[in-house]
Short mmCIF file of C-alpha atoms and ligand atoms in Angstrom, two decimals:
data_model
loop_
_atom_site.label_atom_id
_atom_site.label_comp_id
_atom_site.label_asym_id
_atom_site.label_seq_id
_atom_site.Cartn_x
_atom_site.Cartn_y
_atom_site.Cartn_z
CA MET A 288 -20.32 14.63 -5.95
CA THR A 289 -21.71 11.41 -5.51
CA PHE A 290 -21.75 7.87 -7.69
CA ASP A 291 -25.15 8.23 -9.06
CA ASP A 292 -22.87 10.95 -11.13
CA PHE A 293 -21.27 8.64 -13.13
CA GLN A 294 -24.19 7.36 -13.90
CA PHE A 295 -23.11 3.30 -13.19
CA ASP A 296 -25.07 0.68 -14.40
CA TYR A 297 -28.18 0.12 -11.58
CA ASP A 298 -26.23 -3.29 -10.52
CA LEU A 299 -23.49 -2.39 -9.94
CA MET A 300 -24.84 0.29 -7.83
CA ASP A 301 -26.53 -2.86 -5.49
CA GLY A 302 -22.61 -3.38 -5.25
CA LEU A 303 -21.33 -0.17 -3.87
CA ASP A 304 -23.95 0.28 -2.19
CA ALA A 305 -23.38 -3.22 -0.25
CA MET A 306 -19.59 -2.72 -0.27
CA GLY A 307 -20.46 0.73 2.49
CA PHE A 308 -19.19 2.95 -0.37
CA ASN A 309 -21.06 6.40 -0.01
CA LYS A 310 -19.24 9.00 -1.35
CA PRO A 311 -16.02 9.09 -4.53
CA THR A 312 -12.83 9.40 -2.26
CA PRO A 313 -11.04 12.29 -4.75
CA ILE A 314 -8.46 10.07 -6.77
CA GLN A 315 -12.39 8.83 -7.69
CA GLU A 316 -14.06 11.30 -8.50
CA LEU A 317 -10.96 12.78 -10.92
CA ALA A 318 -9.89 9.47 -12.10
CA ILE A 319 -13.24 7.81 -12.82
CA PRO A 320 -15.19 10.87 -15.65
CA VAL A 321 -11.66 10.42 -17.51
CA ILE A 322 -11.67 5.90 -17.78
CA LEU A 323 -15.15 6.27 -18.96
CA ALA A 324 -13.91 8.66 -21.33
CA HIS A 325 -11.49 6.01 -22.43
CA LYS A 326 -8.40 8.01 -22.17
CA ASP A 327 -5.30 6.92 -20.76
CA LEU A 328 -4.56 7.95 -17.17
CA ILE A 329 -1.26 8.08 -14.88
CA ALA A 330 -2.38 8.91 -11.60
CA CYS A 331 -0.59 9.32 -8.54
CA ALA A 332 -2.17 9.32 -4.87
CA GLN A 333 -0.89 7.80 -1.67
CA THR A 334 -1.64 4.44 -0.27
CA GLY A 335 -5.04 4.41 1.12
CA THR A 336 -6.93 6.88 -1.22
CA GLY A 337 -8.74 4.35 -2.97
CA LYS A 338 -7.00 3.84 -5.75
CA THR A 339 -7.97 0.26 -6.96
CA ALA A 340 -11.81 0.95 -6.84
CA ALA A 341 -10.88 4.60 -8.65
CA TYR A 342 -10.29 2.32 -11.56
CA VAL A 343 -12.31 -1.56 -10.80
CA LEU A 344 -15.56 0.73 -10.94
CA PRO A 345 -15.26 2.14 -14.66
CA ILE A 346 -13.79 -0.80 -16.19
CA ILE A 347 -16.34 -2.87 -15.05
CA ASP A 348 -19.28 -1.21 -15.83
CA LYS A 349 -17.96 -0.69 -19.20
CA ILE A 350 -17.56 -4.56 -19.42
CA ILE A 351 -21.15 -4.89 -18.33
CA GLY A 352 -22.09 -2.67 -21.61
CA SER A 353 -19.40 -4.73 -24.06
CA ASN A 354 -20.18 -7.96 -25.50
CA HIS A 355 -18.32 -10.03 -23.08
CA SER A 356 -16.94 -13.91 -24.67
CA HIS A 357 -12.23 -12.81 -24.11
CA LEU A 358 -10.51 -12.43 -21.11
CA ASN A 359 -10.85 -7.88 -22.00
CA THR A 360 -9.10 -6.63 -18.97
CA LEU A 361 -5.59 -7.38 -16.95
CA ILE A 362 -4.55 -5.87 -13.92
CA LEU A 363 -0.76 -6.55 -12.91
CA ALA A 364 -0.25 -5.95 -9.11
CA PRO A 365 3.15 -6.73 -7.09
CA THR A 366 2.41 -8.86 -5.13
CA ARG A 367 0.20 -11.87 -4.37
CA GLU A 368 -1.33 -10.59 -1.89
CA LEU A 369 -2.58 -7.16 -3.68
CA ALA A 370 -3.55 -9.47 -6.20
CA VAL A 371 -5.96 -11.07 -3.84
CA GLN A 372 -7.18 -8.23 -2.82
CA ILE A 373 -8.51 -6.25 -5.73
CA ASP A 374 -10.12 -9.92 -6.87
CA GLN A 375 -11.89 -9.55 -3.83
CA GLN A 376 -13.09 -5.69 -4.53
CA VAL A 377 -13.20 -6.97 -8.21
CA GLN A 378 -16.25 -10.05 -6.86
CA GLY A 379 -17.66 -7.68 -4.15
CA PHE A 380 -18.26 -4.84 -6.60
CA SER A 381 -19.28 -6.93 -9.52
CA TYR A 382 -21.60 -9.73 -7.04
CA TYR A 383 -24.99 -7.92 -8.90
CA VAL A 384 -22.95 -7.78 -12.50
CA PRO A 385 -22.09 -10.99 -14.87
CA VAL A 386 -18.42 -9.65 -14.53
CA SER A 387 -16.11 -12.32 -13.82
CA SER A 388 -12.15 -11.81 -12.78
CA ILE A 389 -9.47 -14.47 -11.97
CA ALA A 390 -5.55 -13.31 -9.35
CA ILE A 391 -2.84 -15.31 -10.59
CA TYR A 392 -0.44 -15.28 -8.72
CA GLY A 393 3.37 -17.37 -7.88
CA GLY A 394 3.63 -19.54 -5.42
CA GLY A 395 1.35 -22.63 -4.66
CA ASP A 396 1.49 -26.16 -6.26
CA GLY A 397 0.97 -27.72 -9.45
CA ALA A 398 -2.17 -28.08 -8.92
CA ILE A 399 -2.60 -24.51 -8.77
CA TRP A 400 -0.78 -23.68 -11.45
CA ASP A 401 -3.17 -26.19 -13.34
CA GLN A 402 -5.92 -24.30 -12.01
CA GLN A 403 -5.01 -20.97 -13.14
CA LYS A 404 -4.30 -22.08 -16.90
CA LYS A 405 -7.56 -23.71 -17.09
CA ALA A 406 -9.00 -20.35 -15.68
CA LEU A 407 -6.52 -18.65 -18.15
CA LYS A 408 -8.20 -20.44 -21.13
CA ALA A 409 -11.47 -20.67 -20.18
CA GLY A 410 -10.97 -16.57 -20.09
CA ALA A 411 -12.62 -14.55 -17.66
CA ASP A 412 -13.60 -10.82 -18.42
CA ILE A 413 -11.31 -9.62 -16.00
CA ILE A 414 -7.41 -10.66 -14.98
CA ILE A 415 -5.23 -9.86 -12.08
CA ALA A 416 -1.84 -11.05 -11.98
CA THR A 417 1.48 -10.56 -11.12
CA PRO A 418 3.90 -10.02 -13.59
CA GLY A 419 6.27 -12.97 -13.24
CA ARG A 420 3.52 -15.96 -12.77
CA LEU A 421 1.56 -14.73 -15.89
CA ILE A 422 4.99 -14.32 -18.14
CA SER A 423 5.54 -17.79 -16.63
CA GLN A 424 1.07 -19.16 -18.28
CA LEU A 425 1.25 -16.75 -21.12
CA ALA A 426 4.83 -18.75 -22.04
CA SER A 427 3.48 -21.97 -21.32
CA GLY A 428 0.43 -22.03 -24.01
CA ASP A 429 -2.35 -20.39 -25.44
CA ILE A 430 -3.76 -17.70 -23.78
CA LYS A 431 -4.96 -15.00 -26.02
CA LEU A 432 -4.98 -11.88 -24.87
CA ASP A 433 -5.55 -10.40 -28.25
CA LYS A 434 -8.63 -8.59 -27.68
CA LEU A 435 -7.76 -7.68 -24.65
CA GLU A 436 -9.10 -3.43 -24.05
CA HIS A 437 -8.01 -2.25 -21.00
CA LEU A 438 -4.19 -2.86 -18.81
CA ILE A 439 -4.00 -1.58 -15.63
CA LEU A 440 -0.61 -1.41 -13.80
CA ASP A 441 -0.98 -1.20 -10.05
CA GLU A 442 1.39 0.18 -7.32
CA ALA A 443 3.77 0.65 -10.97
CA ASP A 444 6.21 2.28 -8.49
CA ARG A 445 6.65 -0.54 -6.55
CA MET A 446 6.91 -3.20 -9.40
CA LEU A 447 10.04 -1.01 -10.74
CA ASP A 448 11.24 -1.30 -7.68
CA MET A 449 10.88 -4.65 -6.93
CA GLY A 450 12.58 -6.10 -11.01
CA PHE A 451 9.39 -6.30 -13.40
CA TYR A 452 11.01 -3.29 -15.56
CA ASP A 453 10.87 -6.08 -18.57
CA ASP A 454 8.56 -8.47 -17.54
CA ILE A 455 5.90 -5.65 -18.31
CA VAL A 456 7.58 -4.94 -21.33
CA LYS A 457 7.48 -8.46 -22.00
CA ILE A 458 3.51 -8.78 -21.16
CA ILE A 459 2.78 -5.40 -23.53
CA SER A 460 3.81 -7.08 -26.25
CA TYR A 461 1.58 -9.69 -26.08
CA LEU A 462 -0.91 -7.12 -26.27
CA PRO A 463 -2.96 -5.20 -29.35
CA LYS A 464 -1.67 -1.69 -29.46
CA GLU A 465 -5.31 -0.67 -29.50
CA ARG A 466 -5.59 -0.65 -25.60
CA GLN A 467 -6.70 1.80 -22.73
CA THR A 468 -3.72 1.63 -20.49
CA LEU A 469 -4.21 2.53 -16.97
CA LEU A 470 -0.88 3.41 -14.66
CA PHE A 471 -1.71 4.02 -10.77
CA SER A 472 1.16 4.80 -8.40
CA ALA A 473 1.82 6.08 -4.81
CA THR A 474 5.15 8.02 -6.26
CA MET A 475 6.32 9.17 -9.37
CA PRO A 476 10.80 8.71 -9.68
CA PRO A 477 11.56 9.55 -13.27
CA LYS A 478 11.73 5.05 -14.09
CA ILE A 479 7.56 5.63 -13.65
CA ARG A 480 7.72 8.66 -16.31
CA THR A 481 9.91 6.32 -18.76
CA LEU A 482 7.42 3.34 -18.63
CA ALA A 483 5.06 5.31 -19.03
CA ALA A 484 6.30 7.49 -22.09
CA LYS A 485 6.74 4.04 -23.57
CA ILE A 486 3.43 2.37 -23.20
CA LEU A 487 0.67 5.35 -22.19
CA HIS A 488 -0.91 6.90 -25.21
CA LYS A 489 -1.35 10.36 -25.08
CA PRO A 490 -2.12 10.09 -21.03
CA GLU A 491 -4.34 12.77 -19.13
CA GLU A 492 -2.59 13.72 -15.27
CA ILE A 493 -3.37 13.55 -11.76
CA SER A 494 -1.72 13.62 -9.03
CA ILE A 495 -2.99 13.94 -5.60
CA ALA A 496 0.05 15.50 -3.92
CA ILE A 497 1.35 13.37 -1.61
CA SER A 498 2.09 14.81 1.29
CA LYS A 499 -1.11 15.36 2.71
CA PRO A 500 -1.83 12.58 5.26
CA ALA A 501 -5.12 11.71 5.77
CA GLU A 502 -7.16 14.24 8.05
CA GLY A 503 -8.35 11.83 10.38
CA ILE A 504 -5.48 11.07 11.40
CA LEU A 505 -4.19 12.01 15.17
CA GLN A 506 -0.13 12.89 15.07
CA GLN A 507 2.34 12.56 18.13
CA ALA A 508 5.41 12.34 18.61
CA TYR A 509 7.36 11.72 21.87
CA LEU A 510 11.68 12.42 21.76
CA THR A 511 13.34 10.35 23.88
CA TYR A 512 16.26 8.36 24.23
CA ASP A 513 16.71 5.16 23.34
CA ALA A 514 16.85 2.72 26.27
CA GLN A 515 13.30 5.05 26.93
CA LYS A 516 11.66 3.09 23.69
CA ILE A 517 10.70 -0.01 25.55
CA PRO A 518 9.59 1.18 28.33
CA LEU A 519 6.99 4.21 27.17
CA LEU A 520 5.33 1.77 24.72
CA GLY A 521 4.65 0.20 27.27
CA GLU A 522 2.83 3.01 29.18
CA ILE A 523 1.06 3.73 25.97
CA PHE A 524 -0.45 0.54 26.15
CA LYS A 525 -1.31 0.91 29.71
CA GLN A 526 -3.03 3.87 29.10
CA THR A 527 -5.33 2.71 26.63
CA THR A 528 -6.73 -0.12 24.87
CA TYR A 529 -5.97 -0.80 20.93
CA GLN A 530 -7.64 -3.10 18.93
CA SER A 531 -5.19 -3.60 16.00
CA VAL A 532 -1.51 -1.93 16.45
CA ILE A 533 1.59 -1.54 13.53
CA ILE A 534 4.91 -0.72 14.93
CA PHE A 535 7.70 0.19 11.83
CA ALA A 536 11.04 -0.66 12.61
CA GLY A 537 13.77 0.65 10.08
CA THR A 538 15.41 -2.66 9.90
CA LYS A 539 14.41 -6.78 9.80
CA GLU A 540 16.37 -8.08 12.65
CA ARG A 541 15.46 -4.93 14.65
CA VAL A 542 11.84 -5.74 13.79
CA LYS A 543 12.47 -9.80 14.98
CA SER A 544 14.82 -8.47 17.76
CA LEU A 545 11.67 -6.02 19.16
CA GLN A 546 9.43 -8.52 19.41
CA PHE A 547 11.76 -10.27 21.86
CA GLU A 548 11.57 -7.13 23.99
CA LEU A 549 8.60 -6.53 23.90
CA LYS A 550 7.08 -10.20 25.23
CA ARG A 551 9.55 -9.56 28.29
CA ILE A 552 7.15 -6.09 29.27
CA GLY A 553 4.31 -8.41 28.88
CA LEU A 554 3.11 -7.43 25.16
CA LYS A 555 2.29 -10.04 23.04
CA ALA A 556 3.31 -9.54 19.24
CA ARG A 557 4.18 -10.40 15.66
CA SER A 558 6.85 -9.36 13.42
CA PHE A 559 6.06 -9.64 9.54
CA HIS A 560 9.68 -8.99 7.97
CA SER A 561 11.08 -10.60 4.29
CA ASP A 562 11.92 -14.16 5.92
CA LEU A 563 8.89 -15.46 6.17
CA GLU A 564 7.56 -18.23 3.87
CA GLN A 565 4.66 -16.10 1.76
CA LYS A 566 2.07 -18.06 3.64
CA GLU A 567 3.42 -17.53 6.74
CA ARG A 568 3.24 -13.99 5.68
CA GLU A 569 -0.87 -14.19 4.17
CA ASP A 570 -1.72 -16.48 7.70
CA LEU A 571 -0.58 -13.79 9.69
CA MET A 572 -2.14 -11.32 8.00
CA ASN A 573 -4.96 -13.34 7.89
CA GLU A 574 -5.16 -13.42 11.95
CA PHE A 575 -3.69 -10.29 11.74
CA ARG A 576 -6.70 -8.94 10.04
CA SER A 577 -9.25 -11.12 12.03
CA ARG A 578 -7.86 -9.25 14.61
CA LYS A 579 -6.51 -12.69 16.51
CA VAL A 580 -3.40 -10.88 16.10
CA GLN A 581 -3.10 -7.70 17.62
CA VAL A 582 -0.05 -6.16 16.81
CA LEU A 583 2.14 -6.43 14.30
CA ILE A 584 5.44 -5.17 14.05
CA GLY A 585 7.31 -4.46 10.64
CA THR A 586 9.48 -2.73 8.59
CA ASP A 587 8.90 -0.89 5.80
CA ILE A 588 7.38 -3.37 3.48
CA LEU A 589 4.09 -3.02 5.80
CA SER A 590 3.35 -0.28 5.15
CA ARG A 591 2.56 0.53 0.92
CA GLY A 592 -0.34 -1.01 -0.12
CA ILE A 593 -1.95 -3.60 3.18
CA ASP A 594 -4.97 -3.73 3.17
CA VAL A 595 -6.69 -3.79 6.81
CA ASP A 596 -8.88 -1.50 8.12
CA GLY A 597 -9.59 -0.03 11.31
CA ILE A 598 -5.90 -0.25 12.09
CA ASP A 599 -5.95 2.13 15.22
CA LEU A 600 -3.19 3.19 16.16
CA VAL A 601 0.44 2.86 14.44
CA VAL A 602 3.74 3.09 16.64
CA ASN A 603 7.08 4.63 14.38
CA PHE A 604 10.08 2.48 16.95
CA ASP A 605 12.09 4.81 14.47
CA VAL A 606 11.77 7.94 12.24
CA PRO A 607 12.24 6.86 8.78
CA PRO A 608 15.01 7.26 6.45
CA ASP A 609 12.39 8.63 3.56
CA PRO A 610 10.09 12.06 4.71
CA GLU A 611 7.20 9.85 2.75
CA ASP A 612 7.17 6.49 4.14
CA TYR A 613 6.01 8.58 7.19
CA VAL A 614 2.77 8.69 4.72
CA HIS A 615 2.87 5.90 3.38
CA ARG A 616 3.22 4.36 7.89
CA ILE A 617 1.31 6.34 8.96
CA GLY A 618 -1.57 5.74 6.39
CA ARG A 619 -2.29 2.86 7.82
CA THR A 620 -4.37 4.22 10.16
CA ALA A 621 -7.56 6.49 9.50
CA ARG A 622 -8.09 4.40 6.80
CA ALA A 623 -11.03 6.02 4.22
CA GLU A 624 -12.68 7.99 6.65
CA SER A 625 -12.12 6.33 10.08
CA LYS A 626 -10.18 7.34 12.65
CA GLY A 627 -6.34 6.86 14.10
CA THR A 628 -3.53 7.73 15.72
CA ALA A 629 0.26 8.08 14.99
CA ILE A 630 2.71 7.98 17.28
CA THR A 631 6.67 8.35 16.17
CA PHE A 632 9.19 8.31 18.88
CA ILE A 633 12.33 10.85 17.46
CA ASN A 634 15.59 10.21 18.95
CA GLU A 635 18.60 12.73 19.40
CA LYS A 636 19.75 11.50 15.84
CA ASP A 637 16.51 10.49 14.18
CA GLN A 638 15.29 14.38 15.27
CA ARG A 639 16.94 16.24 11.55
CA ARG A 640 15.18 13.15 9.94
CA PHE A 641 11.96 14.10 11.59
CA HIS A 642 12.42 17.84 11.60
CA ALA A 643 12.85 17.00 6.80
CA ILE A 644 8.89 15.02 7.37
CA GLU A 645 7.71 18.22 9.11
CA THR A 646 8.55 20.18 6.30
CA LEU A 647 7.69 18.21 3.52
CA ILE A 648 4.13 17.69 5.43
CA GLU A 649 3.24 21.14 5.88
CA LYS A 650 2.70 20.60 9.73
CA GLU A 651 4.45 21.00 12.91
CA ILE A 652 3.79 17.20 15.00
CA PRO A 653 3.30 18.27 18.70
CA LYS A 654 6.00 16.37 21.07
CA LEU A 655 4.29 14.79 24.46
CA PRO A 656 5.72 15.18 27.70
CA LEU A 657 7.93 11.62 28.62
CA PRO A 658 5.78 9.66 31.68
CA THR A 659 7.72 11.60 34.70
CA PHE A 660 9.46 7.59 35.65
CA LEU A 661 11.37 8.49 32.51
CA GLY A 662 12.70 10.93 33.12
CA GLU A 663 14.54 13.34 30.85
CA ALA A 664 13.72 13.88 27.75
CA PRO A 665 16.19 14.90 24.61
CA ILE A 666 15.28 18.58 24.03
CA TYR A 667 13.93 19.31 20.03
CA SER A 668 16.68 21.24 18.09
CA PRO A 669 16.64 19.15 14.63
CA LYS A 670 19.17 21.79 13.42
CA THR A 671 21.74 20.97 16.24
CA HIS A 672 22.09 17.61 16.21
CA ARG A 673 24.13 17.68 12.86
CA PRO A 674 25.45 13.67 12.17
CA GLU A 675 29.02 12.83 12.86
CA PRO A 676 31.07 15.13 10.69
CA LYS A 677 33.04 13.43 8.25
CA ARG A 678 36.94 13.42 9.29
CA GLY A 679 38.94 11.84 5.56
CA PHE A 680 36.54 9.04 5.36
CA LYS A 681 33.18 7.40 5.15
CA PRO A 682 32.62 6.49 8.22
CA LYS A 683 30.78 2.51 8.34
CA ARG A 684 26.85 2.96 8.55
CA LYS A 685 25.58 0.91 12.13
CA SER A 686 22.16 -0.33 10.95
P1 ADP B 926 -5.25 2.30 -2.55
O1 ADP B 926 -5.14 1.36 -3.31
O2 ADP B 926 -5.54 4.01 -2.81
O3 ADP B 926 -4.44 2.38 -1.56
P2 ADP B 926 -7.16 1.63 -1.42
O4 ADP B 926 -8.31 0.97 -3.05
O5 ADP B 926 -6.93 0.32 -1.47
O6 ADP B 926 -6.38 2.62 -1.40
O7 ADP B 926 -9.05 1.89 -1.11
C1 ADP B 926 -8.31 1.63 0.86
C2 ADP B 926 -9.15 1.25 1.62
O8 ADP B 926 -10.22 2.75 1.24
C3 ADP B 926 -9.87 0.17 1.68
O9 ADP B 926 -10.81 -0.22 2.24
C4 ADP B 926 -11.37 0.40 0.12
O10 ADP B 926 -12.48 -0.45 0.82
C5 ADP B 926 -12.03 1.71 1.24
N1 ADP B 926 -12.40 2.75 0.31
C6 ADP B 926 -11.68 2.88 -0.86
N2 ADP B 926 -12.76 4.17 -1.66
C7 ADP B 926 -14.08 3.54 -0.39
C8 ADP B 926 -15.02 5.16 -0.77
N3 ADP B 926 -15.05 6.25 -2.25
N4 ADP B 926 -16.09 4.88 0.19
C9 ADP B 926 -15.51 4.03 1.55
N5 ADP B 926 -14.24 3.35 1.23
C10 ADP B 926 -13.84 3.27 0.55
MG1 MG B 927 -3.75 0.33 -4.60
#
């Protein structure tokens, strides 16, 4: 299948070409016809599969063919970073067509607030907003969403995790009942079903299995004792040159301490965590994107929706507790057809978790031998490395 099969507007096709999109991804192949047919849709596919274009392209195509003098489409996204990324894609695709967009997100000063307000009043075809800020803007004035035709919830699972359920329901109360609603999500927990039942009308459902990491990812693992992890990482960096690397660790504290431990062995890395101000996070992401920062350490918040191309190595410094998080983490590399490597360090305690991942993705991941100077590695025996038995009381979890 090619993009020609959708019979998009010619100028939109030029935008697609300019963005370097040649062939639709599986979610795009399935979602675009449904959206063009004006149906509601629930679409579930892991990060990095091209969900943004799956809804942005048919929506732009529909707007081109309509008389657009009002706010036509609302896209809700969980974070400012994502809203900005979606806006950039919309602007890229619509470079040759008269379709306008604005991003509405929190933070910034009063000037930004006023600017957003003006833009909302003046109107744009597509608004991309974080729920909190949009509510404030709606509450404070005469923004008319009553002619809206399309509502899209992007990363719906994450919006609910962040506590936006009430905000979303409130925003919907401003929208016309007759509209097309599309819900995109990386996972489908029951609360997404509840939300969908409330706001979608006879939706079509598309689900692309979460359990299959992209083909282009070379997955490897090392069995290690904790004390071997840092020198092993140093050795991996010595053996190969990587341009752009993400190292995942379980907790914020671990992320911070890793930055210093890496520095001691001469590896320059920066850490990304929730204690940074919004502005600091954005600056850091920009430096990472431009390769000024080549190694980024983060927790699982980094694994969702951060859209940076050309990451060639992902290291799991420890095994994530939720097997799906493994798929999200390694999905940061090998985005859309490119190649990448994902390496996981497995200590004895994490062996069972790792086995659960191998079961989920239905694949045994090769365990590489440790460089000899590091000494013996633990043996892989996930069934025997059981957690501490409970002796009538709940042991305190160390984090
Ligand atoms: P998701 O929302 O599913 O996590 P994105 O929409 O952010 O994924 O897409 C991931 C990356 O793949 C982006 O950099 C995007 O530009 C690129 N991409 C998406 N679809 C295609 C395509 N058909 N051809 C080439 N690149 C694509
Ligand atoms: Mg996305």
